[in-house]
Coordinates of C-alpha atoms in Angstrom, one line a residue:
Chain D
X1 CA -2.4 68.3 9.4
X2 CA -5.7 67.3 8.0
X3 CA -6.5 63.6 7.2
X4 CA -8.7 63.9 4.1
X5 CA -10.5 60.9 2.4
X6 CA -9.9 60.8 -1.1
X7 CA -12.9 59.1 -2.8
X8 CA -11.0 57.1 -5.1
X9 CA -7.8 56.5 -2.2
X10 CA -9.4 56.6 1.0
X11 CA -7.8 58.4 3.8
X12 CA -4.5 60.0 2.9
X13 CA -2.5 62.6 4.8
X14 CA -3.0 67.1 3.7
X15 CA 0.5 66.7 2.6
X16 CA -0.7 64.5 -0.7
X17 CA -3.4 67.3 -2.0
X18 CA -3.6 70.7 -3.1
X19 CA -6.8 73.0 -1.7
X20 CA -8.8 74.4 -5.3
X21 CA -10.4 76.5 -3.5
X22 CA -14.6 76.8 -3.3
X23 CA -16.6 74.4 -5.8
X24 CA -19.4 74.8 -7.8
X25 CA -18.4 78.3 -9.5
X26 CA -20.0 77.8 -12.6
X27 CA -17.9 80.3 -15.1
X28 CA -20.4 82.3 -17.7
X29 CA -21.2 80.5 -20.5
X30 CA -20.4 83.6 -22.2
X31 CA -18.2 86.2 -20.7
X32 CA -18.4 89.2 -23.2
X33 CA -22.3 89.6 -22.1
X34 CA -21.5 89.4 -18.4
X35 CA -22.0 93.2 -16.7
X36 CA -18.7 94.1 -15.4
X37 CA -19.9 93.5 -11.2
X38 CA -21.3 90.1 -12.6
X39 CA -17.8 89.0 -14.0
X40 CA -15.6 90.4 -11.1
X41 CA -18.4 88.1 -8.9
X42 CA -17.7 85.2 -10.5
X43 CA -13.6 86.2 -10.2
X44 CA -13.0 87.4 -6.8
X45 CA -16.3 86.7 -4.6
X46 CA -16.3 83.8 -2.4
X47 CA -18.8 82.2 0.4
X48 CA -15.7 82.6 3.0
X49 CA -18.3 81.0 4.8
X50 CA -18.2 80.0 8.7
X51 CA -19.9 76.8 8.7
X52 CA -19.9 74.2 5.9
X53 CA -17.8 74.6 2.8
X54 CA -18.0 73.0 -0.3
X55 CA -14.3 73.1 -1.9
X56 CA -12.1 71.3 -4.7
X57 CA -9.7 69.1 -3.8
X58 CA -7.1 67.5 -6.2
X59 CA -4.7 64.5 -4.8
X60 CA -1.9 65.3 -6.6
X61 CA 0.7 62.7 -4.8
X62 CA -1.5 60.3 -5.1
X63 CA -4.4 59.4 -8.1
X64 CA -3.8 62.5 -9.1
X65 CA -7.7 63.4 -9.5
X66 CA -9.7 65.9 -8.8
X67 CA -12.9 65.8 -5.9
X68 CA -14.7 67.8 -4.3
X69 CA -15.2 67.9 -0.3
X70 CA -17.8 69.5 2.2
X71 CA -15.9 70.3 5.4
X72 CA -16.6 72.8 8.4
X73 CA -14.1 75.8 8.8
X74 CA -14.6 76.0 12.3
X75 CA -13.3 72.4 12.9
X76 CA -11.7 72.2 10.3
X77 CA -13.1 68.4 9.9
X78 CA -14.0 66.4 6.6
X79 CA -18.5 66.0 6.9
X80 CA -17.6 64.7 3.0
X81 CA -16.0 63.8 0.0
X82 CA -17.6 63.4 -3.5
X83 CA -17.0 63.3 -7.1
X84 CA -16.4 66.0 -9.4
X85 CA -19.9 66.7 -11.2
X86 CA -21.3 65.4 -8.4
X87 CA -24.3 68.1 -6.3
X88 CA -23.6 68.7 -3.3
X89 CA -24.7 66.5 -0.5
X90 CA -27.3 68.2 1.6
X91 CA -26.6 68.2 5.3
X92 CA -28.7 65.6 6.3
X93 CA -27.8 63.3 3.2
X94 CA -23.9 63.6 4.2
X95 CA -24.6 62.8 7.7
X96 CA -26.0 58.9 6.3
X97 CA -23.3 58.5 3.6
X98 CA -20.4 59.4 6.1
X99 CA -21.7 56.8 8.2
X100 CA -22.3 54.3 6.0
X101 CA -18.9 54.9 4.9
X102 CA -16.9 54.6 7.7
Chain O
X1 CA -5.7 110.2 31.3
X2 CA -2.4 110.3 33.9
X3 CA 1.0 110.7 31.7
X4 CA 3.3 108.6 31.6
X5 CA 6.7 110.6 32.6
X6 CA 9.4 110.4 34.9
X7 CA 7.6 112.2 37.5
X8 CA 4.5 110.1 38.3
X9 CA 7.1 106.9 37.0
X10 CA 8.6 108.3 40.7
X11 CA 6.2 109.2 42.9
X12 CA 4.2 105.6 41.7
X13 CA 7.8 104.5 43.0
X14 CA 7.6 105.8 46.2
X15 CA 4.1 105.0 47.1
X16 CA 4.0 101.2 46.1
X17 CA 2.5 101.7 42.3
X18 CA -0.8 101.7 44.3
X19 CA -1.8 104.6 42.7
X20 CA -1.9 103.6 38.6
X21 CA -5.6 104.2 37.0
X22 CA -7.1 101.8 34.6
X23 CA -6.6 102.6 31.0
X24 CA -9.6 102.7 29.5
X25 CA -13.1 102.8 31.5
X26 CA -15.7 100.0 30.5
X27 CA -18.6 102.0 29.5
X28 CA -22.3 100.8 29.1
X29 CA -23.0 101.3 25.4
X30 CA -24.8 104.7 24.7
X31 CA -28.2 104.6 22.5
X32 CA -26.4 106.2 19.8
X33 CA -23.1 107.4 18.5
X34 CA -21.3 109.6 15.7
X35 CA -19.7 106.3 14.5
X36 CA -19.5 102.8 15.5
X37 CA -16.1 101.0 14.8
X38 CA -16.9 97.3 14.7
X39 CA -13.8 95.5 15.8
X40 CA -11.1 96.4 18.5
X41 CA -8.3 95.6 17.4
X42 CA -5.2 98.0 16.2
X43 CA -6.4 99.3 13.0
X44 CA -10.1 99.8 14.4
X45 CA -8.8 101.4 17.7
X46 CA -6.2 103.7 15.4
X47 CA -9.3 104.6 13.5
X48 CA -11.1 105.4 17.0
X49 CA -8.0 107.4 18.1
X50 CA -7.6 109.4 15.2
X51 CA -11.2 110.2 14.9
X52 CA -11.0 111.7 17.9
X53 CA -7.5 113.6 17.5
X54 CA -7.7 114.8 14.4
X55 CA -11.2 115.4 13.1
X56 CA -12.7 116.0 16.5
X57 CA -15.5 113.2 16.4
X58 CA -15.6 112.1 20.1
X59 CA -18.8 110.8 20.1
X60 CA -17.7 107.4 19.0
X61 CA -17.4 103.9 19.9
X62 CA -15.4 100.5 19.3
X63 CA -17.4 97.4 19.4
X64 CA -15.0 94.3 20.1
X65 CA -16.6 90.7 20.3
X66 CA -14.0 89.7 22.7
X67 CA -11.0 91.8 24.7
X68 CA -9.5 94.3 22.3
X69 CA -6.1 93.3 20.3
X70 CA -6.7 89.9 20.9
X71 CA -7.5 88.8 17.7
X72 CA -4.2 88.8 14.9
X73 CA -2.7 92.7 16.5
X74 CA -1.8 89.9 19.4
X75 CA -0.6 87.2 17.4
X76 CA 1.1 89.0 14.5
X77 CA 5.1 88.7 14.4
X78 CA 5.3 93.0 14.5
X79 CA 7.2 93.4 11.7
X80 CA 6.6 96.6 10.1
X81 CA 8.1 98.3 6.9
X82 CA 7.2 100.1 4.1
X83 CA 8.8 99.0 0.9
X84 CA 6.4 98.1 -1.4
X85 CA 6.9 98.2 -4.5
X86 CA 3.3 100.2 -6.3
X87 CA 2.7 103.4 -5.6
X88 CA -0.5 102.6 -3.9
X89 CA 0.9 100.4 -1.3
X90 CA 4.1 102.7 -0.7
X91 CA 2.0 105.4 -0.2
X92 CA -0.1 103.8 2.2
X93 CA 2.8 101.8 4.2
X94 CA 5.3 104.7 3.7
X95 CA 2.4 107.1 5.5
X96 CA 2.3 104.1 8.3
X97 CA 5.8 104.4 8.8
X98 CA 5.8 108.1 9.1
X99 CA 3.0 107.5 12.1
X100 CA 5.5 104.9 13.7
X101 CA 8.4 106.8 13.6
X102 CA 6.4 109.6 16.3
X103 CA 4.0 107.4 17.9
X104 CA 5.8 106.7 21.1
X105 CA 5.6 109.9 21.8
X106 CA 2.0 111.0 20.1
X107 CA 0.6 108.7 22.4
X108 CA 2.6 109.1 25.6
X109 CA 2.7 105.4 25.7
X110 CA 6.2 103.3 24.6
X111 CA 5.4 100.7 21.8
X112 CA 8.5 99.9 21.5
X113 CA 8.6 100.7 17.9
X114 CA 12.6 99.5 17.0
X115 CA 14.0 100.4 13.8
X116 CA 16.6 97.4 13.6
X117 CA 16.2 97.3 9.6
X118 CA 14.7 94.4 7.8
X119 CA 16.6 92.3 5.5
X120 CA 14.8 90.5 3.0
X121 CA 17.1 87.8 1.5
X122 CA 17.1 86.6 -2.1
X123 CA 17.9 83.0 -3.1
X124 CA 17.5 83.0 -6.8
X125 CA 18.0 85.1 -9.7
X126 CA 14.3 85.7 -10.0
X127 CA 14.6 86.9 -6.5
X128 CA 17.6 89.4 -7.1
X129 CA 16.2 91.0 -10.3
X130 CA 12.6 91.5 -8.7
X131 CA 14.4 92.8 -4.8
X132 CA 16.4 95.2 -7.8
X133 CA 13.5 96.7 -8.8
X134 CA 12.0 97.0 -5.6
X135 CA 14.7 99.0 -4.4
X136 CA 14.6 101.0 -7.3
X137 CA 10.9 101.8 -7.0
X138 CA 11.3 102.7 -3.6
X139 CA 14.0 105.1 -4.2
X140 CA 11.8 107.3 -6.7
X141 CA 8.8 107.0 -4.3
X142 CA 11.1 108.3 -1.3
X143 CA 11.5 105.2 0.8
X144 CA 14.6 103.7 1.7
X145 CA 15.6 100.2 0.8
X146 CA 19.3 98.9 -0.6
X147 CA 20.9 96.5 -2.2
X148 CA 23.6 94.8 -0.1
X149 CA 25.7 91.9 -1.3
X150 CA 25.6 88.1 0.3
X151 CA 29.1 89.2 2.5
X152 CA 27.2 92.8 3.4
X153 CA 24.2 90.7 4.5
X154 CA 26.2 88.8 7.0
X155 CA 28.4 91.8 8.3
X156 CA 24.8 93.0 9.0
X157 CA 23.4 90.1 10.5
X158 CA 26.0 87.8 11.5
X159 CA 24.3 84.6 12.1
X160 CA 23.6 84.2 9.2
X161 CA 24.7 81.8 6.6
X162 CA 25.9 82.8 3.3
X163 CA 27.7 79.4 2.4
X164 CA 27.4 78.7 -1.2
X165 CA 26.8 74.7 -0.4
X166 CA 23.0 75.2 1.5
X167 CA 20.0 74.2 -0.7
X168 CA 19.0 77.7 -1.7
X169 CA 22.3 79.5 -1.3
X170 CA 21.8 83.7 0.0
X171 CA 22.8 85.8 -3.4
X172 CA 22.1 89.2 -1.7
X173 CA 19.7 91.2 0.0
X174 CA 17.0 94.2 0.0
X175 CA 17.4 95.8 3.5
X176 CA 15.2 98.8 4.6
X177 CA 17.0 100.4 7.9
X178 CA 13.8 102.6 9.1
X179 CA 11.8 98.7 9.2
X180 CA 12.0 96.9 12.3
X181 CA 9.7 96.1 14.8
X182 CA 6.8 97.3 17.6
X183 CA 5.6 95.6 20.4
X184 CA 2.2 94.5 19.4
X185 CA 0.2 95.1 22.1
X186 CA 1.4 98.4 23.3
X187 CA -0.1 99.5 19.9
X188 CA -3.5 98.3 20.7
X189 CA -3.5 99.6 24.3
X190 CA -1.8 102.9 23.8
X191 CA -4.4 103.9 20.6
X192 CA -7.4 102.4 23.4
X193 CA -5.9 104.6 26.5
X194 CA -5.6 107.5 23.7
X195 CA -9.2 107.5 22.5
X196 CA -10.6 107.0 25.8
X197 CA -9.3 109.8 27.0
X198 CA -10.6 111.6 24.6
X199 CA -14.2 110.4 24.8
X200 CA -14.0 107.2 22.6
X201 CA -15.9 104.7 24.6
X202 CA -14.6 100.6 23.8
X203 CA -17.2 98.6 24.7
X204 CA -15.8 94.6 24.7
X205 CA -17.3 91.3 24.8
X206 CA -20.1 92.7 22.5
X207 CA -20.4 91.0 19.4
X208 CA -22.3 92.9 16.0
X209 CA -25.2 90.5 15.1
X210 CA -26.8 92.7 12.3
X211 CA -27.3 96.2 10.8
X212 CA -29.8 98.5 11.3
X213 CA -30.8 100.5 8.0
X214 CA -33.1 103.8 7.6
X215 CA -36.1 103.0 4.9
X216 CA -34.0 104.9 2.4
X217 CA -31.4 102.4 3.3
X218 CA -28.3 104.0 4.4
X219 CA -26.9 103.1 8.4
X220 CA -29.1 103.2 11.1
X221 CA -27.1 101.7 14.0
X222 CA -26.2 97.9 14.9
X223 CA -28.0 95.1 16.7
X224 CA -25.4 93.7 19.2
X225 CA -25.2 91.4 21.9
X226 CA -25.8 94.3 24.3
X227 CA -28.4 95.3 22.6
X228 CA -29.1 98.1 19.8
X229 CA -26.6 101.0 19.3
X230 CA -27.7 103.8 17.0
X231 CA -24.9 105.2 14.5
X232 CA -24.9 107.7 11.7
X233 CA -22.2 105.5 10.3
X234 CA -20.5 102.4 10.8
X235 CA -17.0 101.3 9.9
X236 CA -16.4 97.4 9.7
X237 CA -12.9 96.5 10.9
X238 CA -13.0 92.6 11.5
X239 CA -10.4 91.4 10.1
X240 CA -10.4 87.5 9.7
X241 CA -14.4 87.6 10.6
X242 CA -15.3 90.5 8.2
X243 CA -16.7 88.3 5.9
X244 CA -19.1 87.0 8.7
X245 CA -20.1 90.5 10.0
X246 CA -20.6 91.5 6.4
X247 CA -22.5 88.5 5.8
X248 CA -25.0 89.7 8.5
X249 CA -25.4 92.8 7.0
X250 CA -26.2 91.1 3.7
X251 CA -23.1 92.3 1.8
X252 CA -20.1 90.0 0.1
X253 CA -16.7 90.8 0.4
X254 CA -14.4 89.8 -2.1
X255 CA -11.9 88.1 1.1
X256 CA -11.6 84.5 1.9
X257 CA -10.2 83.7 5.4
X258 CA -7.2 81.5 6.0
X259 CA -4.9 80.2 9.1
X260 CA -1.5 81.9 9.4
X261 CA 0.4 80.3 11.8
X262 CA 3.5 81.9 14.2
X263 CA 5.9 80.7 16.5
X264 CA 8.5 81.9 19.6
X265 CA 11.4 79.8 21.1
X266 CA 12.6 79.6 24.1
X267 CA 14.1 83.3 25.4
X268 CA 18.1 83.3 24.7
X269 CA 20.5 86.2 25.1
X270 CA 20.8 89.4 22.4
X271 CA 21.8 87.1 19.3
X272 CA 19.5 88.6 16.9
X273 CA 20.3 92.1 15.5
X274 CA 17.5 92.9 12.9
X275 CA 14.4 91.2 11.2
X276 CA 15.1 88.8 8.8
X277 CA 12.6 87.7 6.3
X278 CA 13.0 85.1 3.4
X279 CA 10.4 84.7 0.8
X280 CA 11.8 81.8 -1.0
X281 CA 12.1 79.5 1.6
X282 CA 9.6 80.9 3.6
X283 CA 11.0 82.1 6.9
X284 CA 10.3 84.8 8.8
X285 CA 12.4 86.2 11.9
X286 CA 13.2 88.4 14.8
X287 CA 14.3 88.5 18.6
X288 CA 12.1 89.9 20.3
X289 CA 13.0 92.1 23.8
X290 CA 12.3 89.3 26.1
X291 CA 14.7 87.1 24.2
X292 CA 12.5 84.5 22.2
X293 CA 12.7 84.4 18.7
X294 CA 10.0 85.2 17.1
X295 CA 9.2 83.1 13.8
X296 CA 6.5 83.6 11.4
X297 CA 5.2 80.8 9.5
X298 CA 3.0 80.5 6.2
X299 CA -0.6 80.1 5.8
X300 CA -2.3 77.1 5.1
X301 CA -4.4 76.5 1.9
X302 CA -7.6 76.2 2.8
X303 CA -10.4 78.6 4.2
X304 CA -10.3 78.1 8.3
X305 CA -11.7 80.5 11.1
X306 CA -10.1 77.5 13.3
X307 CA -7.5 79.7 14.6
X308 CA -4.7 76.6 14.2
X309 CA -2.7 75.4 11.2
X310 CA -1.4 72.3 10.2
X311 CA 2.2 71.2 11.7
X312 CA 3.5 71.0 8.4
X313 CA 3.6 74.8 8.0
X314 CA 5.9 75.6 10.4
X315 CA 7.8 72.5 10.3
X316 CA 8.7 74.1 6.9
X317 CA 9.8 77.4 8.2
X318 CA 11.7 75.9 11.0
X319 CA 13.3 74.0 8.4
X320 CA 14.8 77.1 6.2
X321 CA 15.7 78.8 10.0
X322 CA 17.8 76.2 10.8
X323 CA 19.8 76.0 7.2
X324 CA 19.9 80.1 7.4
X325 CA 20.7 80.1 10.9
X326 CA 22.3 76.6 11.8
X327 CA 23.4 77.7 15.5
X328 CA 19.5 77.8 15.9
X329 CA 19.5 74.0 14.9
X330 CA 19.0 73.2 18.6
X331 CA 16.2 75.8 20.1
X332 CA 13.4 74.9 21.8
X333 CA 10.4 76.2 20.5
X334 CA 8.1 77.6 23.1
X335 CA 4.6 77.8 21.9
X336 CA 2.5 78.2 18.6
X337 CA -0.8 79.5 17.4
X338 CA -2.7 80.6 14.6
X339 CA -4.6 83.5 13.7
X340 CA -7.5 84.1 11.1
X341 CA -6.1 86.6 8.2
X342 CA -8.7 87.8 5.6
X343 CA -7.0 87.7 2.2
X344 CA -8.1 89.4 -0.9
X345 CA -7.6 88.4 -4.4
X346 CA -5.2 91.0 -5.0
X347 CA -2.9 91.0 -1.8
X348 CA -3.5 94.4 -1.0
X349 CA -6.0 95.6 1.5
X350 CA -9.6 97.0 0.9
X351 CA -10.2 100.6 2.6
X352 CA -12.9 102.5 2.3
X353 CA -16.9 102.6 0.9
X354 CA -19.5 99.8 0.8
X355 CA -22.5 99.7 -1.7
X356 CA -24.4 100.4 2.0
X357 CA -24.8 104.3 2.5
X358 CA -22.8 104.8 6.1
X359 CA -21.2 101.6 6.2
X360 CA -17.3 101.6 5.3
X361 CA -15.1 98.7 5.6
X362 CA -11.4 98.6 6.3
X363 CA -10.2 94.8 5.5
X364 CA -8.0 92.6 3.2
X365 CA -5.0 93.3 5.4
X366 CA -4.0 89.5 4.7
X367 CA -0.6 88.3 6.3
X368 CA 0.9 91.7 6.6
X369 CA -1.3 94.0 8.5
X370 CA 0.3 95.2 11.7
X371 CA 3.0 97.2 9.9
X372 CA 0.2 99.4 8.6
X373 CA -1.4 99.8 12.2
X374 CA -0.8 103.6 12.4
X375 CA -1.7 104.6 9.2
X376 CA -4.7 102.8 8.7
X377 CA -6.6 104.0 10.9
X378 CA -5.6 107.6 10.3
X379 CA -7.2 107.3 7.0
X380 CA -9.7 105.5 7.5
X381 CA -10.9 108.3 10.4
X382 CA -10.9 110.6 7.6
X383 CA -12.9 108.0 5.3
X384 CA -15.5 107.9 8.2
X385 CA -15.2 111.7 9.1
X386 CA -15.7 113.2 5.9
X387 CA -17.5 110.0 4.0
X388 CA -15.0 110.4 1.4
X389 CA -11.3 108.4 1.3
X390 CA -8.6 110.2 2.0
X391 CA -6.5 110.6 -1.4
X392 CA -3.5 107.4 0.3
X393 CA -6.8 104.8 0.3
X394 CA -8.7 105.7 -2.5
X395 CA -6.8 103.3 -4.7
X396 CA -8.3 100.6 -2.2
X397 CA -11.9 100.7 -3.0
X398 CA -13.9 97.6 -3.0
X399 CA -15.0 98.9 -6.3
X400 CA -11.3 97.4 -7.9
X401 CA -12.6 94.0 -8.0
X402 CA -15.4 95.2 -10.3
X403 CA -13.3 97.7 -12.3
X404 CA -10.3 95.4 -12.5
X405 CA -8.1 98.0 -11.2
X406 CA -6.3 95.7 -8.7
X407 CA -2.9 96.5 -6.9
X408 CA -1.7 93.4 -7.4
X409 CA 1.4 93.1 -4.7
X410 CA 0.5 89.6 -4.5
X411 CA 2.8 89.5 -8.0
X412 CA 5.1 91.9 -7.2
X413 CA 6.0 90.3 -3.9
X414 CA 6.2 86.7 -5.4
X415 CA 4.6 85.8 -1.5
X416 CA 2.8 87.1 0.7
X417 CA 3.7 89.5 3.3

């Protein structure tokens, strides 16, 4: 079972949240002039990637708020968690606030 | 290839089983083949076998990154059955279980396909009206599946529980007699041994690093570990990693990739007649021939290629086993592990051409892909043999998820499966 650091919570057991899926899918401003590929992109096409992924997390037995979390899929470990509306953290940036955070 | 038959069964007998050839040779790659299948695992080694069986291409071979069927055809729980409920996905598992029923025998090699029926248990009257159906749509599309009430449930599979007083109490069941289960990997070996034999050469611990395209754009071949391996066409066959091998070839697939996790007990006498699965609570199981039961647990929620779930998953299925099953309450369970399933929006599997000219992909299979081993690969040979999809998969395009024209079993099943 993960242990995933809710910004607003701190460290909390996966049991407490519920996975969005990826972040930062931006839905078009106006769907009725998006070509057909363009709109089943922004449905059914994800990163899936290997590596870092940047992903919505909402801590539903807890604050009951939505974040957002950068976290490795091969590990499966936390590198970060940050507010919604929030960019995300570049690599190097997560590797000082993680520190400084823990 | 030696057959198997009573015969050499003997004579290997008499003269200490000293005499037993390898399977399947380990070739050095070739500078170029018909078709390269990337991925050896069931479906991509079906595909190889059929290729060769049916529609003659020989000159063909399986790239695996590490030994072939180790990925999910050795870590599945082997159920297989074919009653979906669209006529898309019956046609495609219904032609799967066709392939089952003979392929003992096809490919002189015993998978141990056992048609001990599997009983899928409903707990709610969401569940019975939607089994109802199922049954119903099965009948019209010529599969079997039946309705059997909570008492003919337990005549058929007596330890279970039908005791009104559990948390989600059993109201009836949907139970296909020709499902059951195969051992898992037989399937990959005997399709391997059957296409090398014929020519297929199945080249492993060689990993697909990136594509090779002519300057009009279509397939040229592979770069690999081993080096490059020129192919008129490719067919991608990954599985939980097709979204990384795609990736290296530039393309997107519509698949995100997710941990499903299974389990076996400790092995125990014949107590377990059929395969029981349970969509409600989430519990999946059989007894396998060695005696362990054979549990399949749920997926977790977030995209992994970790190969391990959290503990929480299959302390959940556990859970429903041992209210379904209470004389289980005291098993040992033996080990655990995960696999990497690709899952597509839609539920249902994707099977067929690319935007690439020469590159097909066969993918999506999710949670549920073993069953479909057989069938699969037969037509996705024909996919990669004529360049066209064979009339079962062209429902499956990877063009749905543009036109909208999904087969949406993820619905229909309530779960996935």
């Amino acid at each position: 079972m993960l242990l995933i650091d809710c910004p607003y919570c701190g460290k909390r057991p996966e049991v407490e949240f519920h996975c969005g899926g990826e972040a930062h899918i931006a839905r078009p401003e106006t769907p009725t002039a998006v070509e057909d590929a363009d709109w089943g992109s922004f449905l059914y096409y994800r990163t899936n990637p290997k590596g870092l992924h940047a992903e919505r997390w909402l801590h539903g037995h807890g604050c009951g708020r939505w974040f957002n979390a950068l976290r490795d899929t091969v590990s499966d470990a936390f590198v970060a968690t940050y507010e919604m509306g929030k960019p995300r953290p570049d690599r190097d940036a997560t590797a000082a606030s993680t520190s400084s955070n823990a | 290839m030696r057959r198997f038959s009573l015969k050499s069964l003997l004579q290997e007998a008499a003269s200490g089983h000293q005499g037993w050839e390898r399977q399947w040779r380990a070739p050095e790659p070739k500078k170029e083949y018909d078709v390269v299948i990337v991925g050896g695992g069931g479906h991509g080694l079906a595909t190889a076998y059929y290729l060769a069986t049916v529609h003659g291409v020989t000159n063909v071979a399986v790239l695996e990154r590490g030994w072939i069927g180790g990925g999910n055809t050795g870590r599945n729980t082997t159920i297989v059955r074919s009653n979906y409920l669209f006529d898309e996905s019956a046609g495609l598992y219904e032609h799967a279980m066709k392939l089952w029923e003979g392929l003992s025998q096809e490919l002189n090699y015993n998978v141990m396909f056992s048609q001990r029926g599997v009983l899928m248990l409903a707990h709610n009257h969401h569940d019975v009206i939607s089994f109802k159906r199922h049954v119903y749509a099965n009948r019209l599309n010529g599969i079997d599946n039946e309705w059997l009430s909570p008492e003919e449930c337990k005549a058929y599979c007596p330890p279970l529980t039908i005791s009104p007083d559990i948390r989600y109490p059993v109201l009836g069941g949907a139970l296909q007699r020709r499902g059951g289960t195969a051992r898992h990997d037989a399937v990959a070996w005997g399709y391997a041994r059957g296409a090398d034999a014929r020519g297929v050469d199945i080249i492993q611990n060689c990993e697909v690093l990136g594509l090779k395209r002519h300057p009009d754009g279509s397939v040229a071949g592979v770069e690999t570990s081993r080096g490059t391996i020129g192919a008129k066409r490719v067919g991608v066959v990954a599985a939980g990693h097709t979204g990384v091998v795609m990736g290296r070839f530039g393309l997107r697939m519509p698949v995100e990739s997710v941990p499903l996790q299974a389990l076996v007990s400790e092995p125990v006498k014949p107590v377990f007649p059929c395969v029981v699965m349970s969509n409600a609570v989430h519990a999946y199981i059989s007894q396998s021939d060695k005696g362990e039961l054979v549990i399949g647990a749920g997926t977790d929620q977030y995209v992994s290629y970790s190969q391990q779930g959290g503990i929480q998953i299959i302390n959940h299925t556990l859970d429903a086993i041992c209210e379904l099953f209470p004389q289980f309450g005291r098993m040992r369970m033996l080990r655990s592990w995960g696999g990497i399933v690709d899952v597509t929006p839609d539920r249902s599997p994707i099977l067929g051409k690319t935007p690439i000219p020469g590159l097909f992909v066969n993918c999506g299979w999710g949670t549920g892909g073993f069953k479909a081993t057989p069938g699969s690969g037969h037509v996705f040979a024909h996919t990669l043999a004529t360049g066209e999809p064979h009339r079962i998969n062209a429902p499956f395009s990877l063009d749905r998820f543009r036109t909208g024209r999904l087969i949406d079993e993820a619905a229909a099943a309530a779960v996935a499966h």
